[in-house]
Each structure stands twice: as C-alpha cells, then as structure tokens.
XYZ file of C-alpha atoms in Angstrom:
478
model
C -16.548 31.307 -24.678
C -16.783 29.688 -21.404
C -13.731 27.568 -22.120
C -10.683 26.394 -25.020
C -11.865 22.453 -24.674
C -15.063 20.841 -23.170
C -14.001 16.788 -22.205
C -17.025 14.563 -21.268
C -16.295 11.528 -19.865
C -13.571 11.754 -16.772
C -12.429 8.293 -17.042
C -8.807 7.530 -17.956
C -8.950 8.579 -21.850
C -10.671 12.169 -20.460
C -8.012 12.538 -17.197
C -5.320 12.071 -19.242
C -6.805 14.183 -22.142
C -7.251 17.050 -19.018
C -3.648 16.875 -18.190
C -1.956 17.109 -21.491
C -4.186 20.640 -22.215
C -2.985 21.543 -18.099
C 0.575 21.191 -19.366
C -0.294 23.473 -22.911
C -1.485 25.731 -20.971
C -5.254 25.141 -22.240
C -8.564 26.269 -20.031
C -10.502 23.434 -19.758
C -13.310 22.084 -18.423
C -13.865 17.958 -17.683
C -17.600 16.760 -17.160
C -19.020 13.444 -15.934
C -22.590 12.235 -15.764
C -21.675 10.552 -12.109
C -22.514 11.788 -8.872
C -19.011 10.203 -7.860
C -16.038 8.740 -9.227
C -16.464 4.664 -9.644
C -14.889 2.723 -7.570
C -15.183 -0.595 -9.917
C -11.311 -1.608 -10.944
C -12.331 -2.234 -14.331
C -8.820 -2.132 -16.526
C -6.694 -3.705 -14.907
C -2.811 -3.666 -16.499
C -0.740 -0.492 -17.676
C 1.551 -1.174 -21.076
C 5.073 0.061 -21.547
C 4.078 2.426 -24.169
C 1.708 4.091 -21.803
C 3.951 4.049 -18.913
C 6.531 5.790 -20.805
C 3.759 8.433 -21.693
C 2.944 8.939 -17.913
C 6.928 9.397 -17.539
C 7.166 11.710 -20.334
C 4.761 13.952 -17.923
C 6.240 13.537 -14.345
C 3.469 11.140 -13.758
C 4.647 7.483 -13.289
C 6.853 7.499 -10.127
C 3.916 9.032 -8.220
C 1.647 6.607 -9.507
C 3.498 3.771 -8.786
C 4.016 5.735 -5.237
C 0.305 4.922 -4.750
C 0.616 1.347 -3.855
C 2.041 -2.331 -4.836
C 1.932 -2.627 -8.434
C 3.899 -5.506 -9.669
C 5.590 -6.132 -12.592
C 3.139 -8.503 -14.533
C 3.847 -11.201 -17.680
C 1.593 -9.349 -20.833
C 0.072 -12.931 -23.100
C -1.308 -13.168 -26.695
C -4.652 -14.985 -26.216
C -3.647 -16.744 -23.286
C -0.013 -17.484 -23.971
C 2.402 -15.976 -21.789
C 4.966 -13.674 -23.066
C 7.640 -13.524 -20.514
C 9.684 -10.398 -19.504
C 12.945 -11.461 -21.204
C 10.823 -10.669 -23.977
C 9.965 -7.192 -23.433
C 12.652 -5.475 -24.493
C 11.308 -2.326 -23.605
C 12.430 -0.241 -20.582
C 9.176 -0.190 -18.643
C 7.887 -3.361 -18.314
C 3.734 -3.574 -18.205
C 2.414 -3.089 -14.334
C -0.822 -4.055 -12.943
C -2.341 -0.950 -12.261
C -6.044 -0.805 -11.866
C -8.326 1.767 -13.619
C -10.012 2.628 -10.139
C -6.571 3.577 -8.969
C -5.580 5.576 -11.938
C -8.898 7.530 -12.468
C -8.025 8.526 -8.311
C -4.361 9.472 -8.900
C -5.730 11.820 -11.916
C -8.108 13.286 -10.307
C -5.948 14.440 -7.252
C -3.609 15.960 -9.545
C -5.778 17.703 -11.195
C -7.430 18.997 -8.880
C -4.534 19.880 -7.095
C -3.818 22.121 -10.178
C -6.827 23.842 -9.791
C -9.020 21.255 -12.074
C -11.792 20.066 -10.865
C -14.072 17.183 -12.557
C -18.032 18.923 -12.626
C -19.812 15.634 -11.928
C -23.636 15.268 -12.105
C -23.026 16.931 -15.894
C -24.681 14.502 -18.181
C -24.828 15.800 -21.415
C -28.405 15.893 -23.402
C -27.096 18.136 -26.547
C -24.843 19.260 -28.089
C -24.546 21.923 -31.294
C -21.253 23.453 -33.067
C -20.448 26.395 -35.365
C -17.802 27.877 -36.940
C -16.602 28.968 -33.402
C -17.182 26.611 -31.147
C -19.276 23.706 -29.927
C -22.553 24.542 -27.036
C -23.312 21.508 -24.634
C -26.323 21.134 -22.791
C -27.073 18.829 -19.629
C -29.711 17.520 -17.940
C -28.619 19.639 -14.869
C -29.651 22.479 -16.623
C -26.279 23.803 -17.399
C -25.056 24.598 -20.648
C -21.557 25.577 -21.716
C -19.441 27.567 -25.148
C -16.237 26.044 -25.852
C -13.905 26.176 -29.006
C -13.684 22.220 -28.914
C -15.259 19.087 -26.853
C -14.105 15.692 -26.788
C -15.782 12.702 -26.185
C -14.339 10.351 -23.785
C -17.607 9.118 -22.543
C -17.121 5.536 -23.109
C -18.576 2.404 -24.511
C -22.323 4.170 -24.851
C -20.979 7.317 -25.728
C -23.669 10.500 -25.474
C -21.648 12.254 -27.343
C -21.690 10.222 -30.519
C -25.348 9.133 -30.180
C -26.026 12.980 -30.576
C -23.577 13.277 -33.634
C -25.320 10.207 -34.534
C -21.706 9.293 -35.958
C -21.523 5.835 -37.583
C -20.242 3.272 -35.281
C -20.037 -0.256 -37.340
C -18.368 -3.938 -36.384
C -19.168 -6.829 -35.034
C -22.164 -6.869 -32.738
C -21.932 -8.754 -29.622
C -22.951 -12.755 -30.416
C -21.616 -13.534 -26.849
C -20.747 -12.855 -22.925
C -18.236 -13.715 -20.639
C -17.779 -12.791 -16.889
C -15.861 -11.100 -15.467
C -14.991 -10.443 -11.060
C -12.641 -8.680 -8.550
C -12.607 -11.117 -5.953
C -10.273 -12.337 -3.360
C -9.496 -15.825 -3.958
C -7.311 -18.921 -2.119
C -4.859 -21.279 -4.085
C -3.572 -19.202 -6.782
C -0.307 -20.181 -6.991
C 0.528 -17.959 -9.864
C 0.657 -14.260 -11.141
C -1.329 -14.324 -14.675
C -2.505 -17.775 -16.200
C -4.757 -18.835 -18.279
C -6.222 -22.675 -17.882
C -8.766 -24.451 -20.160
C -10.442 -27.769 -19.257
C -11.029 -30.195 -21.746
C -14.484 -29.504 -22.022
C -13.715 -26.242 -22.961
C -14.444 -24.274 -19.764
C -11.623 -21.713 -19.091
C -10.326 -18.981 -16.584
C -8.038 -16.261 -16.659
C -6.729 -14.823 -13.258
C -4.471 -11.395 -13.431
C -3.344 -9.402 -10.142
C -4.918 -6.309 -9.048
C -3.365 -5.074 -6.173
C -4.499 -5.039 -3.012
C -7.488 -3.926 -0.653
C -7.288 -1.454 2.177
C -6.118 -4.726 4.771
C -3.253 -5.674 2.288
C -5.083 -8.278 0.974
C -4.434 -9.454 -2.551
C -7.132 -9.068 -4.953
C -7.431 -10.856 -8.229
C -9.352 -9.915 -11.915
C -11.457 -13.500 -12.818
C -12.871 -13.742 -16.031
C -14.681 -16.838 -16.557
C -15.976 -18.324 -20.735
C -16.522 -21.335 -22.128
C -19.697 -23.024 -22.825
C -23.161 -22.366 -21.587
C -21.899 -19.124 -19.938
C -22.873 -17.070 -22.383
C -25.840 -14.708 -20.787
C -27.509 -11.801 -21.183
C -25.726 -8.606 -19.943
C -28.219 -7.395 -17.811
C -28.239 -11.283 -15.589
C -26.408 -10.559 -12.730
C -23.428 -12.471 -11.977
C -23.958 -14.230 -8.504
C -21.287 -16.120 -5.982
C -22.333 -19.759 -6.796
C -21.690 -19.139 -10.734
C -18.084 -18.025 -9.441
C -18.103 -20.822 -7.500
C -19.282 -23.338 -10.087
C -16.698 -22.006 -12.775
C -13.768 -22.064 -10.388
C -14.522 -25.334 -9.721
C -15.003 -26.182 -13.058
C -11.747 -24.911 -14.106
C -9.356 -25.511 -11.473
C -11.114 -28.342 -9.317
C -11.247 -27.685 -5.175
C -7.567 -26.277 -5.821
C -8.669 -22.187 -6.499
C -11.452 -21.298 -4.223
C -13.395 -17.839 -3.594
C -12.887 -16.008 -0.677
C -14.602 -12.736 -1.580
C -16.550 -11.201 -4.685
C -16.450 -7.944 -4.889
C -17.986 -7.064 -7.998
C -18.939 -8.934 -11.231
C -20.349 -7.866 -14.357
C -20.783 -9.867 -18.070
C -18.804 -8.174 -20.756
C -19.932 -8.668 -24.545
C -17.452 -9.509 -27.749
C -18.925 -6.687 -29.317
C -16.316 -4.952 -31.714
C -16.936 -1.559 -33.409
C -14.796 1.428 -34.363
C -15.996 4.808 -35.080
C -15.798 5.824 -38.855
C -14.222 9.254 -38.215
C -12.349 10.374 -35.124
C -13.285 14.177 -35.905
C -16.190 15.661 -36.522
C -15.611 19.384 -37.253
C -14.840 20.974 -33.644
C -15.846 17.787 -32.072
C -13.289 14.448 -31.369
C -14.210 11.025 -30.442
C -11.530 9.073 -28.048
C -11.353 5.943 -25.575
C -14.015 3.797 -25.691
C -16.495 6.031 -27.686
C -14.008 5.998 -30.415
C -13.696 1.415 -30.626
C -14.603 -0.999 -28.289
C -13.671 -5.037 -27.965
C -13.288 -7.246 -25.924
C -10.862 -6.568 -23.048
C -7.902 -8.888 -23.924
C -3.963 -7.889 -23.047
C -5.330 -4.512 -21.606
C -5.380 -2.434 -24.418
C -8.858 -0.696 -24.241
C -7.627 1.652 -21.148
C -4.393 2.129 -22.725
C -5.565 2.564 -26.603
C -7.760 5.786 -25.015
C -4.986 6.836 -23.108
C -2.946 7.027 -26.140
C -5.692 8.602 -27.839
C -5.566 11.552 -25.268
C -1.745 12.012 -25.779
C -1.831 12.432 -29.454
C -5.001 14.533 -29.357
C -3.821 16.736 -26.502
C -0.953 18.583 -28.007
C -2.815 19.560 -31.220
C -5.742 20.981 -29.536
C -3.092 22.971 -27.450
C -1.917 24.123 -30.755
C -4.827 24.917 -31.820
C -5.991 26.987 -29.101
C -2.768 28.877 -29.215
C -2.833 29.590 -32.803
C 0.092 27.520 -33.951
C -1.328 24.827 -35.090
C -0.245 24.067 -39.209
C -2.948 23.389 -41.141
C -4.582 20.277 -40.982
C -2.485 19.192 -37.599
C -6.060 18.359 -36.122
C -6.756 16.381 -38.678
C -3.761 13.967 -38.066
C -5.425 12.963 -34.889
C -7.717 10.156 -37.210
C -4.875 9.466 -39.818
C -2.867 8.676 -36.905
C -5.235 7.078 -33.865
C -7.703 5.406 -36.071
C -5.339 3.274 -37.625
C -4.128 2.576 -34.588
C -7.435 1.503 -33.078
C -8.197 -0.444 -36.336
C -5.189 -2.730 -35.002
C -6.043 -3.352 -31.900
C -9.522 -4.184 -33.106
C -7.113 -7.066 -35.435
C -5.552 -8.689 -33.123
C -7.910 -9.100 -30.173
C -10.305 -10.718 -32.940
C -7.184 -12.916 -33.826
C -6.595 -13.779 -29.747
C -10.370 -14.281 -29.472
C -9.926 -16.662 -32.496
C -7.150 -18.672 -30.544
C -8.344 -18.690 -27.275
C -11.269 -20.440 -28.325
C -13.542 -17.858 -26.363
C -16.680 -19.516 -26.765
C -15.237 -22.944 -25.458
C -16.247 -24.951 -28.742
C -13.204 -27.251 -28.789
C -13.445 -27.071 -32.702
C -10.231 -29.102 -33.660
C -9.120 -26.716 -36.146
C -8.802 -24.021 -33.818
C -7.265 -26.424 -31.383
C -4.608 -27.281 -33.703
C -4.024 -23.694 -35.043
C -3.624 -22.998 -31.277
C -1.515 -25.613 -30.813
C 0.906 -23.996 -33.585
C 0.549 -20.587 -32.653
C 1.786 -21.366 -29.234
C 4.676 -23.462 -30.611
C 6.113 -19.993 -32.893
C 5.278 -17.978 -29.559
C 8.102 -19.614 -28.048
C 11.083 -18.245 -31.101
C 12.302 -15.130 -29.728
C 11.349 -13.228 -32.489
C 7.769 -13.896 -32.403
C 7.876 -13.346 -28.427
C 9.670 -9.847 -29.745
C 6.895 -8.984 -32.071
C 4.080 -9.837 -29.844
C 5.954 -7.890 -26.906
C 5.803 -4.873 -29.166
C 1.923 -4.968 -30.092
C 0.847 -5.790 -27.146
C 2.528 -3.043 -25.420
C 1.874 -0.336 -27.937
C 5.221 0.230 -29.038
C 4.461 -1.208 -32.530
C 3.021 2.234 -33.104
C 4.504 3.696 -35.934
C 2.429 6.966 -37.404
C 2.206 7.189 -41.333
C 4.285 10.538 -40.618
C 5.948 12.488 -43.836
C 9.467 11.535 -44.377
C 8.359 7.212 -42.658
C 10.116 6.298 -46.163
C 13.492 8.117 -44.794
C 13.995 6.859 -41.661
C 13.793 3.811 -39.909
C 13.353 6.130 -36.799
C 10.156 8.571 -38.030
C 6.721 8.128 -36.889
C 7.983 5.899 -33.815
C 8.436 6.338 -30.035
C 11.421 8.431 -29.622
C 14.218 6.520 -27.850
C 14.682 7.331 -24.129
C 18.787 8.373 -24.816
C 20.897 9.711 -22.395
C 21.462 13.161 -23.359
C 24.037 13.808 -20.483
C 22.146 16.653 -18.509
C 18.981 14.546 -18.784
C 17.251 11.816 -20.413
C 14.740 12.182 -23.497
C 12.061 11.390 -21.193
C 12.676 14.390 -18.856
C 12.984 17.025 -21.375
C 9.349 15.779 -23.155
C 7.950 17.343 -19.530
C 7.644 20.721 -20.831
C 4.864 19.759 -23.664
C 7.671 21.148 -26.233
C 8.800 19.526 -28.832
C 12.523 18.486 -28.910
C 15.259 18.662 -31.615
C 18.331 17.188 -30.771
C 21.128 18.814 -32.161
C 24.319 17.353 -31.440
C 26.689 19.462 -34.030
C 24.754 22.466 -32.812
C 24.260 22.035 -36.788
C 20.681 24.081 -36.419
C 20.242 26.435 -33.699
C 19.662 29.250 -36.129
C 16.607 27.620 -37.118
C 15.559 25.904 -34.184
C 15.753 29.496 -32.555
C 12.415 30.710 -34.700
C 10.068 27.909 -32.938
C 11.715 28.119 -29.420
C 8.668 29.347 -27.918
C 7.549 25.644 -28.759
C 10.697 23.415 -29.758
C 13.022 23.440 -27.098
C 16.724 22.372 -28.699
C 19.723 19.802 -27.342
C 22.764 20.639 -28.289
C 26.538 19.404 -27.688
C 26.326 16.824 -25.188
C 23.167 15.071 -27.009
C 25.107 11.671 -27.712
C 22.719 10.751 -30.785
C 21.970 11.534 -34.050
C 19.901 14.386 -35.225
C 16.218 13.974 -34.551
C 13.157 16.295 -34.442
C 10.512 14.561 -31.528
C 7.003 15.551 -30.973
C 5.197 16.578 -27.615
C 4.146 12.974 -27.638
C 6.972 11.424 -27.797
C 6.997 10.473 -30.898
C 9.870 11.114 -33.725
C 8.546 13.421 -37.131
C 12.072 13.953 -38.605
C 15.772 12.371 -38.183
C 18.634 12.819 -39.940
C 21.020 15.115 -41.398
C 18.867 16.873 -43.963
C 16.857 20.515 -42.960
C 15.019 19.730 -40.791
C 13.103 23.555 -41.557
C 9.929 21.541 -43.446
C 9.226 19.199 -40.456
C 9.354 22.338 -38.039
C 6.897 24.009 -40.099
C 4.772 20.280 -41.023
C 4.400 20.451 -37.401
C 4.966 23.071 -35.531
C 3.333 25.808 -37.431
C 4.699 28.875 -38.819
C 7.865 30.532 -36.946
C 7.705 33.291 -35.157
C-alpha cells in the first residue's frame, strides 16, 4: 500500500480534505492534473459555517493574516441580507479561492505534504483492499481509499461512470475579475428594466493594493456558448448597459461563461471510493456555496476516513458521509434553483416572476426571514439526521462555540478528538475508555452535557448515558 487515502483534485474541497487526514494522523497523498496551481480567483466569499471550520483547525487567523478580506453582506438572489442579520459569530469574508488554494498549499507543505501535480488520472480499479490509480504520467499508486475532489468534470466519476442527473445547462452567464471605476458599493445587485443585470462582489486586492472586483453579467441575448470567449467590449457593453457611464472598466483580468447546469451525484460512496466538491453537485455559483458546500464535504468525510484507517471506525460510520452530505448538497441544489427563479436570471421580465420578486423581497425585510436566510446561506442550517435529532434541539447541529473557562469549544476541536463536556464530572468513568479519541471537559465547562464530533458537530446532549453515542460514533472502547 503506497498510502491510507489517495485525493485527486487539490482544489479547496481536496486541501481541506488533506488537512483534516494531516491532523488524524493519516498518510496521504494529494494529486492534480496541473502543471501549477491556478491562479484564476474563481470562488470568491467564505461562509460563517466554514470559517468556524477553518477555526476549529487553527486555520482562520492565518488566513485572514494573508491579506484584506472584508467583512461582506451574504444576499438571497440578489437581495441583501445585512449583518445585523447574521447572528452568527463569524460573519461571511470575501476570501478568494486563488488565495485559499495558496494558503493550503503552504501549510501543507510546510507539514511535509506536498501536492504531486502533472498526475492526471486515466484509471482507476478497487478491491477488497484498496483502490489502484493510474495516470497519464505513467505513475500508478495502492491506497486503502481515494477521493474525488476533481471538480465540475470529474475523472474520477467518469471512470466509475457514477450517475450524475439534473438539470442540464439551457443557459450562460459571464462572469470577470476586473478592476473597475465608480463602484460606490460593496455587493449589489442592479437590473435594468429591460432586464439586463449585474452583480459586483469584492475580491481583494492585486499585488499594487488595488481593489479588484467579481462581475457577473445575465440578462438577455447574453446567453453564449461556453467555449466563446468573453472579450473587453462585451464587459464594456454590459456595464454600460447596466449602470450607464457611472461603473466603468479599468482592467479585465480574466473572464469565463459559466452554465446553469445543476446535477448531483446519486451516491457519495462507491465502495472504497468518495465523491466530494464539485464532482459530487454542481450549480450555478449564487451566495458562494459551491467552494464552501466541498469544503464542508471534506470536514465530514475527513474524520471518518481517519477512523477508518485507524481501525476505530463503528460500522457503517463511512457510510454516514452520503446520509449526511448528500442531503446537504440536495439543499443547496433547492435554493439556488429558487434564487435563480427570483433573480430572473435569464432577464425575461415575465410579470409573474416580477411580482413574486417583488414579494419575496418585501418578507426579506421581517427579521425572521432575514434570520432564516442568514442561516442557509451560511451553512449553519445544517442539521445531520443524527440518532437521538428527536431528543434534542441541540443534536446533529454545529456545536456552540461556549466558553468553557480554560478555552473555548472552538480551541479544544483542534486536536481532531471528539469532545464531551462534562460539567458534573457525571461521566469520566466512561469517557476514560475512548480517551485515546474523546478528549473530556469537566468542572469549569459552564454548559450542559453534550457529546461533539471532530467536526464540530453535536451527536448527543443531555443527561441520559451518553455510553451508546460513544460507541454510535466512536467505535468500540478500548
């Protein structure tokens, strides 16, 4: 066996896949068909529930360290959600995938990881022990399980030939880093009354400490083939379409058309072999969610292959990774159709969708809708269909990040142990059989009793035994 997990595909979903299996403790080897990493911002905003991942790790105050990265307003379909509504304690940043995929790859490799680039994969066959990639390089390699996190076109799942269905793209929309003059705002979203629209978000800046901007560009007659390229005067002509001589380009950098394709892979696991990111679901890239739905892939997955490899795992844990993440993708799938829908993406100015816009933006403004929305969006929705939901209001949701007195609940998740708080010191006779894997709180954890994941994510609370959920998912004692 050359190593525990095979990840192809170093983008974001595959990084972050790499450093949850650094933390277990995993060998593991992370393979991209590219001579070099892309420098292409791509993804562009980071949601709270994926910035509390990255603090979970250590990870987010180094980020962050890595440039300007504002504090940015998340929107459903174009309508602002502002940050009195996000009552979560890391409000979204704008955070761009180029600068991510460079942070990750430092730190890996400054852990002794390094991404093997010029690997594209050409086959791929598994056993009962493991799974044997080929690549066009001539390199082939054992491991006990591979991942796919090889995007949109995934190799991986061509060769699985797993079934992929949705929506098929019926249109295209562009989309540009540039530099631009007169924006006079952070996010927005304008429409014209012919139904031409634009959406500007921040992206940091450029090495002169110059802002740079995401444009995306719809409405009608710019729907094109993918493979047109996107030139300066169509930039041009939509700017000035959209926001008259007031917005003008400065700089394109890069422009590509994106489809409203929408697919989601049937299964998530196929024997030794998992599907996450982008060659799990794609849609259309509204609120940010396709960068941070794969990252959240990798931090559910990551812990159960670690697990696995260490011969913990209780049965069936692996095969929580697609009752858990596939529902989760299924959502996200919901709801950028919906915003699609109300955004009138293809510019027809049908009045029905006018006037159901016209509505929706109306309940958008009662704080409990803004509250709801905040929560999708973000990813802190989530709630697992764990054993014992029925219980507990608490179970199957992002733990809270309490003040336990020597350290928040975010600090202790750094290990890659589980957590039980214990504030009676009710259960350290049985907490003591999985400490090489459940690390317990006792006095001083201001809280009630709760068991929490590697992820982050509560699987018991209360006051009954909490024995069963050690052993639903933590394996058997030692």
């Amino acid at each position: 066996m050359d190593t525990d997990v095979l990840i192809v595909g170093a983008g974001p979903t595959g990084m972050t896949l790499a450093n949850e299996l650094l933390i277990a403790g995993v060998s593991t080897v992370l393979a991209d068909k590219l001579s070099q990493r892309s420098d292409l911002s791509r993804a562009g905003g980071v949601q709270s529930r994926t910035l509390e991942a990255l603090d979970q790790r250590g990870l987010l105050e180094p980020l962050l360290a890595t440039g300007e990265h504002p504090a940015i307003t998340g929107h459903f379909a174009g309508i602002p959600l502002p940050h009195d509504a996000n009552r979560h304690r890391l409000p979204w940043r704008s955070v761009p995938q180029v600068v991510i995929e460079e942070f990750f790859e430092q730190h890996l490799a400054a852990h002794g990881l390094h991404v093997r680039r010029d690997h594209e994969l050409v086959a791929l066959a598994q056993d009962d022990d493991g799974v044997t990639a080929a690549f066009a390089n001539g390199a082939t390699l054992r491991s006990r399980y591979l991942v796919a996190a090889d995007g949109a076109h995934s190799a991986v799942r061509s060769l699985l030939r797993a079934g992929f269905p949705g929506q098929p793209g019926t249109l295209t929309i562009a989309a540009a880093d540039v530099r631009l003059g007169g924006v006079d705002a952070p996010t927005s979203h304008t429409w014209n009354e012919d139904g031409h629209w634009a959406a500007v978000f921040p992206l940091g800046t450029d090495p002169q400490g110059r802002q740079l901007h995401r444009l995306v560009l719809g409405g009608p007659g710019r729907s094109l083939p993918r493979d047109i390229p996107v030139p300066e005067d169509e930039i041009r002509h939509g700017l000035s379409t959209v926001f008259g001589p007031r917005v003008h380009l400065l700089e394109l950098r890069y422009a590509r058309r994106i489809t409203n394709a929408s697919r989601q892979v049937e299964q998530y696991r196929h024997g030794r072999v998992f599907l996450a990111g982008d060659a799990a679901h794609v849609h259309l890239p509204l609120g940010a969610q396709g960068m941070n739905t794969g990252m959240q892939d990798a931090l559910n997955l990551g812990w159960k292959l670690g697990a696995a490899v260490h011969g913990w795992a209780p049965e069936n844990l692996l095969d929580t990774y697609h009752a858990e993440r596939h529902p989760a993708g299924a959502a996200v799938l919901r709801n950028v159709r919906a915003q699609s829908l109300l955004m009138d993406w293809a510019g027809t100015r049908d009045p029905e969708v006018l006037a159901a816009r016209e509505i929706f933006t109306a309940m958008a403004q009662l704080p409990d809708t803004q509250r709801h929305l905040a929560d999708l969006m973000s990813g802190m929705a989530i709630r697992y269909p764990l054993h014992g939901t029925e219980a507990h209001s608490l179970v199957g949701r992002p733990a809270p990040d309490l003040d336990l007195g020597p350290a928040r609940v975010h600090e202790l998740l750094r290990s890659g142990h589980g957590i039980l708080l214990d504030p009676g010191d009710t259960f350290a006779g049985v907490a003591g059989r999985w400490s090489d894997r459940v690390d317990r709180v006792g006095q001083g954890a201001r809280t009630e009793p709760m068991l929490i994941r590697p992820d982050g994510y509560v699987c018991w609370a209360g006051a009954a035994d909490p024995e069963p959920a050690l052993n639903r998912w933590f394996g058997e004692p030692r």
